[in-house]
Amino acid sequence: MPETPEPPKPPKPPRSGSGSGSGSGSGTDLRRGALGTADISFFVVSAAAPLTVMAGVAPVAILLGGIGAPAGYLLAGLTLAVFAVGFTTMSRHIRSGGAFYAYIARGLGKRVGIGAALLALIGYNGMEIGVYGLLGTTTADTGRALAGLDVPWLPVSLAGLLLIWYGGFRSIDFGAKLLGVLLVAETGILVLLAGGVLLEGGAHGLSAGSFAPGAVLVPGTAAVLAFAFAAFTGFESTVIYRREARDPERTIPRATYIAVAFLGLFYAFIVWTVIQAFGSGEVLAAAAEDPAGLFFTAITTYVGPWAADLMHVFIVTSVIASLLAFHNAINRYALALAEEGVLPAALGRIHPRHGSPYVAGAAQTALGAVIVLGFALAGADPYQQLLLWVNTPGMIGLMALMLLAAIAVPVYFRRVRHDEGPWRTLIAPVTAAVLLTVAICLVVSKVALFTMASTTVNTLLVALVPVVFLAGLVLAQRLKTRRPEVYARFGEEPVEAVEAVEAVRGTEPATAPEGEELPCPLPTPSSPEPASAPSTPPAPRPAR
C-alpha cells in the first residue's frame, strides 16, 4: 500500500485569464453537468446536417457511384468508428477542453499541438461560415418553391448570423433542446420518405443489389467515399463538450459511437430507399436529369406534395441546426485557447447567467459577418463560392486533424502507464490512421467535385491546410521564446500544467510517489476540474 503523499506546495496563481472558467477572473464557468449523451449526440449529428446532405449531395453520389452508393456511406462510417476507438480512449485520460489539439499536443508534442489548434480554429470556422451562403440559397429556393417569391440571399445570411449568435449566447442546454427539435424534424421527414417507399415496395420491388460486390467495386466508388467522409464532418466534436457533460468518461464515448453509427446506417438506408423509389435501372437517369429535385420527386410520388413542401422548410432548419452546432463548437475551442493564453484573454469570458462563452461567440459572429459581406461585395455566388470555397479547406483541415489525432494515440500511450488494451491504444488508431490517409487522398483527388472551380483555385484551397498548420508551428516557436510559461502549460493536465510553469520559473514542483496523482490546488487552462483546492490531499489512487 503506497504512502499518502505530502500536501503539495501551493504554486503561484496563473496569470489573469488562464483559469478554468473565465478569462475575466470572475470565477464563472461553463454549465457543468448540463449535457447528457442524447444532448451531445444532438449537437454532433446536427452539425452533419443529415437532410441537407441527403437531399443536396446524395443525388450526386448516386450519379457518380451508381446504385452502390449506399455502401460508400457504410464504409466511411466503419472507418470513422475505428478512429473513434482510440479517440474516445484518449478522452478518458486527457481532460482538457481543447480536445483535438490537446490530444495531439500530448502525443506529438506542443509545437504540433499548437499547429493543430490553429488548424482546428480555422477548420471549424470554415465549415460554419461557408454554410451561411447555403442558408441564403436554400431559403431562396424554398421561397420560390412554396410562394414564388424571389428572396435575396444576403439579408437571409445576415439574419442567420444574428440568430446563430443568439443561440450560442444562450445556455448550452437551450441549444441542446433546440437542436433536438430541429434534428427530429429533419430526420423525421426522411423517415417519412423511406416509409412511403417501403410500403409501396419501391418502383419495381425492393432489391439488395446496392450492396453486391459488382455494384460497390466500381471506379465511381472513390468519388462516393469522398462525399461520404465529408458527410460525417462534425461527429468528432463530442469531446469539446466534456466540461459541460454529465459523467464525461461515459457520455462522451457513448455520444461519439451513437453519432457515427446513426449517421453511417441512416445515410446508407436513406440513399438505398431513394434508389428503390426510382428503380435500379432508372435512378441514374433521374439523378442526371434533376439532381437537386431527386428527393423532392421521390417524396411527392410516395407521400404527397405536402411532404415535399415540408421538406423544403426542413432543409432550411437543417442548415440552421448545423450552423448552431458548429458555432457552439468554435466558441468552446476559442474559450479553451484563451484559457491557455494563446488567444486574447477576453475571449475566455463566460456569461454569468447563461454559462456560455459569449465574447468568443460575438467574435465568431463578427468574423462570419466580415467574410459573408466580403463575398457579397465581390459579387460572389453564395453557393458555388461562399459555401464551397470556404467549406472545402475547412473539411480537409478537420480530416487532417483526425489523422494527427489517430497518430497521436499510440505515441501517447507508449509514454504513460495505463491499463488499456492494445486494440484501443495501438491496433485501432494505426488502422484508422491508414484509412484516414486514404480518405484524405480521395477527397483531395476529387476536390473539383466539391468546389466546381478551376485547378488554380482548387490548388489554393487545398494548400491552405498545410499553410495554416505551418503558421501554427511558427506561432508555437514564438510562444516558446517570448511567452515560455504559456508554451510550457499548453495542453497539459491540471497538475502537469502547474509543474510545467514552476519549472519555467525555476521553482521546484511538488511531487507524489510513483503511480499517484497530486490534487489540483488551482485551476489551469482548459481543465474541467473545479477551481477550489481541497483542504486535505485525497487518498492515493493507482494510475490508469
mmCIF file of N, CA and C in Angstrom, residues 248-291:
data_model
loop_
_atom_site.group_PDB
_atom_site.id
_atom_site.type_symbol
_atom_site.label_atom_id
_atom_site.label_comp_id
_atom_site.label_asym_id
_atom_site.label_seq_id
_atom_site.Cartn_x
_atom_site.Cartn_y
_atom_site.Cartn_z
ATOM 1 N N PRO A 248 -18.545 12.657 -17.987
ATOM 2 C CA PRO A 248 -17.962 12.695 -19.330
ATOM 3 C C PRO A 248 -17.239 11.422 -19.751
ATOM 4 N N GLU A 249 -16.698 10.662 -18.789
ATOM 5 C CA GLU A 249 -15.997 9.438 -19.182
ATOM 6 C C GLU A 249 -16.945 8.409 -19.788
ATOM 7 N N ARG A 250 -18.237 8.562 -19.537
ATOM 8 C CA ARG A 250 -19.224 7.667 -20.143
ATOM 9 C C ARG A 250 -19.975 8.349 -21.288
ATOM 10 N N THR A 251 -20.412 9.585 -21.056
ATOM 11 C CA THR A 251 -21.264 10.227 -22.054
ATOM 12 C C THR A 251 -20.521 10.557 -23.348
ATOM 13 N N ILE A 252 -19.255 10.967 -23.255
ATOM 14 C CA ILE A 252 -18.513 11.334 -24.468
ATOM 15 C C ILE A 252 -18.319 10.133 -25.396
ATOM 16 N N PRO A 253 -17.791 8.990 -24.916
ATOM 17 C CA PRO A 253 -17.684 7.841 -25.822
ATOM 18 C C PRO A 253 -19.033 7.377 -26.362
ATOM 19 N N ARG A 254 -20.044 7.342 -25.505
ATOM 20 C CA ARG A 254 -21.362 6.896 -25.971
ATOM 21 C C ARG A 254 -21.884 7.802 -27.081
ATOM 22 N N ALA A 255 -21.803 9.116 -26.859
ATOM 23 C CA ALA A 255 -22.304 10.053 -27.867
ATOM 24 C C ALA A 255 -21.526 9.926 -29.174
ATOM 25 N N THR A 256 -20.219 9.706 -29.083
ATOM 26 C CA THR A 256 -19.396 9.568 -30.291
ATOM 27 C C THR A 256 -19.815 8.341 -31.092
ATOM 28 N N TYR A 257 -19.939 7.211 -30.424
ATOM 29 C CA TYR A 257 -20.328 5.983 -31.129
ATOM 30 C C TYR A 257 -21.753 6.074 -31.660
ATOM 31 N N ILE A 258 -22.662 6.681 -30.889
ATOM 32 C CA ILE A 258 -24.045 6.836 -31.358
ATOM 33 C C ILE A 258 -24.070 7.697 -32.624
ATOM 34 N N ALA A 259 -23.307 8.799 -32.620
ATOM 35 C CA ALA A 259 -23.293 9.692 -33.776
ATOM 36 C C ALA A 259 -22.763 8.979 -35.015
ATOM 37 N N VAL A 260 -21.648 8.260 -34.885
ATOM 38 C CA VAL A 260 -21.065 7.570 -36.041
ATOM 39 C C VAL A 260 -22.001 6.483 -36.545
ATOM 40 N N ALA A 261 -22.525 5.675 -35.613
ATOM 41 C CA ALA A 261 -23.401 4.572 -36.010
ATOM 42 C C ALA A 261 -24.681 5.098 -36.658
ATOM 43 N N PHE A 262 -25.275 6.111 -36.044
ATOM 44 C CA PHE A 262 -26.518 6.650 -36.598
ATOM 45 C C PHE A 262 -26.294 7.211 -37.996
ATOM 46 N N LEU A 263 -25.265 8.063 -38.145
ATOM 47 C CA LEU A 263 -25.041 8.686 -39.442
ATOM 48 C C LEU A 263 -24.721 7.651 -40.516
ATOM 49 N N GLY A 264 -23.851 6.701 -40.214
ATOM 50 C CA GLY A 264 -23.488 5.696 -41.212
ATOM 51 C C GLY A 264 -24.677 4.858 -41.657
ATOM 52 N N LEU A 265 -25.434 4.342 -40.702
ATOM 53 C CA LEU A 265 -26.583 3.490 -41.027
ATOM 54 C C LEU A 265 -27.712 4.302 -41.662
ATOM 55 N N PHE A 266 -27.955 5.493 -41.122
ATOM 56 C CA PHE A 266 -29.058 6.314 -41.634
ATOM 57 C C PHE A 266 -28.789 6.776 -43.060
ATOM 58 N N TYR A 267 -27.580 7.264 -43.311
ATOM 59 C CA TYR A 267 -27.238 7.688 -44.664
ATOM 60 C C TYR A 267 -27.409 6.533 -45.661
ATOM 61 N N ALA A 268 -26.831 5.384 -45.329
ATOM 62 C CA ALA A 268 -26.898 4.239 -46.243
ATOM 63 C C ALA A 268 -28.346 3.825 -46.493
ATOM 64 N N PHE A 269 -29.162 3.804 -45.431
ATOM 65 C CA PHE A 269 -30.555 3.387 -45.551
ATOM 66 C C PHE A 269 -31.350 4.354 -46.427
ATOM 67 N N ILE A 270 -31.183 5.650 -46.196
ATOM 68 C CA ILE A 270 -31.948 6.636 -46.954
ATOM 69 C C ILE A 270 -31.546 6.633 -48.426
ATOM 70 N N VAL A 271 -30.251 6.568 -48.707
ATOM 71 C CA VAL A 271 -29.808 6.528 -50.111
ATOM 72 C C VAL A 271 -30.346 5.269 -50.786
ATOM 73 N N TRP A 272 -30.325 4.154 -50.076
ATOM 74 C CA TRP A 272 -30.869 2.905 -50.635
ATOM 75 C C TRP A 272 -32.359 3.035 -50.940
ATOM 76 N N THR A 273 -33.116 3.644 -50.043
ATOM 77 C CA THR A 273 -34.557 3.764 -50.283
ATOM 78 C C THR A 273 -34.858 4.669 -51.476
ATOM 79 N N VAL A 274 -34.065 5.710 -51.674
ATOM 80 C CA VAL A 274 -34.284 6.581 -52.834
ATOM 81 C C VAL A 274 -33.983 5.833 -54.124
ATOM 82 N N ILE A 275 -32.975 4.988 -54.104
ATOM 83 C CA ILE A 275 -32.691 4.146 -55.277
ATOM 84 C C ILE A 275 -33.876 3.225 -55.553
ATOM 85 N N GLN A 276 -34.465 2.660 -54.498
ATOM 86 C CA GLN A 276 -35.635 1.792 -54.669
ATOM 87 C C GLN A 276 -36.838 2.592 -55.193
ATOM 88 N N ALA A 277 -36.922 3.874 -54.811
ATOM 89 C CA ALA A 277 -38.051 4.692 -55.242
ATOM 90 C C ALA A 277 -38.105 4.847 -56.754
ATOM 91 N N PHE A 278 -36.959 4.916 -57.408
ATOM 92 C CA PHE A 278 -36.908 5.079 -58.857
ATOM 93 C C PHE A 278 -36.640 3.766 -59.583
ATOM 94 N N GLY A 279 -36.005 2.817 -58.882
ATOM 95 C CA GLY A 279 -35.594 1.571 -59.521
ATOM 96 C C GLY A 279 -34.134 1.633 -59.909
ATOM 97 N N SER A 280 -33.448 0.505 -59.779
ATOM 98 C CA SER A 280 -32.006 0.481 -60.041
ATOM 99 C C SER A 280 -31.669 0.888 -61.463
ATOM 100 N N GLY A 281 -32.545 0.593 -62.407
ATOM 101 C CA GLY A 281 -32.251 0.917 -63.796
ATOM 102 C C GLY A 281 -32.567 2.355 -64.172
ATOM 103 N N GLU A 282 -33.431 3.007 -63.398
ATOM 104 C CA GLU A 282 -33.884 4.345 -63.759
ATOM 105 C C GLU A 282 -33.303 5.465 -62.898
ATOM 106 N N VAL A 283 -32.738 5.137 -61.735
ATOM 107 C CA VAL A 283 -32.333 6.192 -60.799
ATOM 108 C C VAL A 283 -31.192 7.054 -61.351
ATOM 109 N N LEU A 284 -30.290 6.470 -62.134
ATOM 110 C CA LEU A 284 -29.183 7.262 -62.683
ATOM 111 C C LEU A 284 -29.689 8.316 -63.655
ATOM 112 N N ALA A 285 -30.658 7.934 -64.481
ATOM 113 C CA ALA A 285 -31.222 8.896 -65.429
ATOM 114 C C ALA A 285 -31.959 10.006 -64.688
ATOM 115 N N ALA A 286 -32.681 9.644 -63.627
ATOM 116 C CA ALA A 286 -33.406 10.644 -62.850
ATOM 117 C C ALA A 286 -32.444 11.602 -62.150
ATOM 118 N N ALA A 287 -31.336 11.059 -61.617
ATOM 119 C CA ALA A 287 -30.349 11.901 -60.939
ATOM 120 C C ALA A 287 -29.640 12.816 -61.931
ATOM 121 N N ALA A 288 -29.391 12.323 -63.134
ATOM 122 C CA ALA A 288 -28.723 13.148 -64.140
ATOM 123 C C ALA A 288 -29.637 14.269 -64.630
ATOM 124 N N GLU A 289 -30.927 13.974 -64.748
ATOM 125 C CA GLU A 289 -31.876 14.963 -65.253
ATOM 126 C C GLU A 289 -32.125 16.085 -64.250
ATOM 127 N N ASP A 290 -32.278 15.748 -62.959
ATOM 128 C CA ASP A 290 -32.591 16.758 -61.950
ATOM 129 C C ASP A 290 -32.034 16.334 -60.587
ATOM 130 N N PRO A 291 -30.718 16.471 -60.373
ATOM 131 C CA PRO A 291 -30.151 16.023 -59.091
ATOM 132 C C PRO A 291 -30.721 16.780 -57.895
#
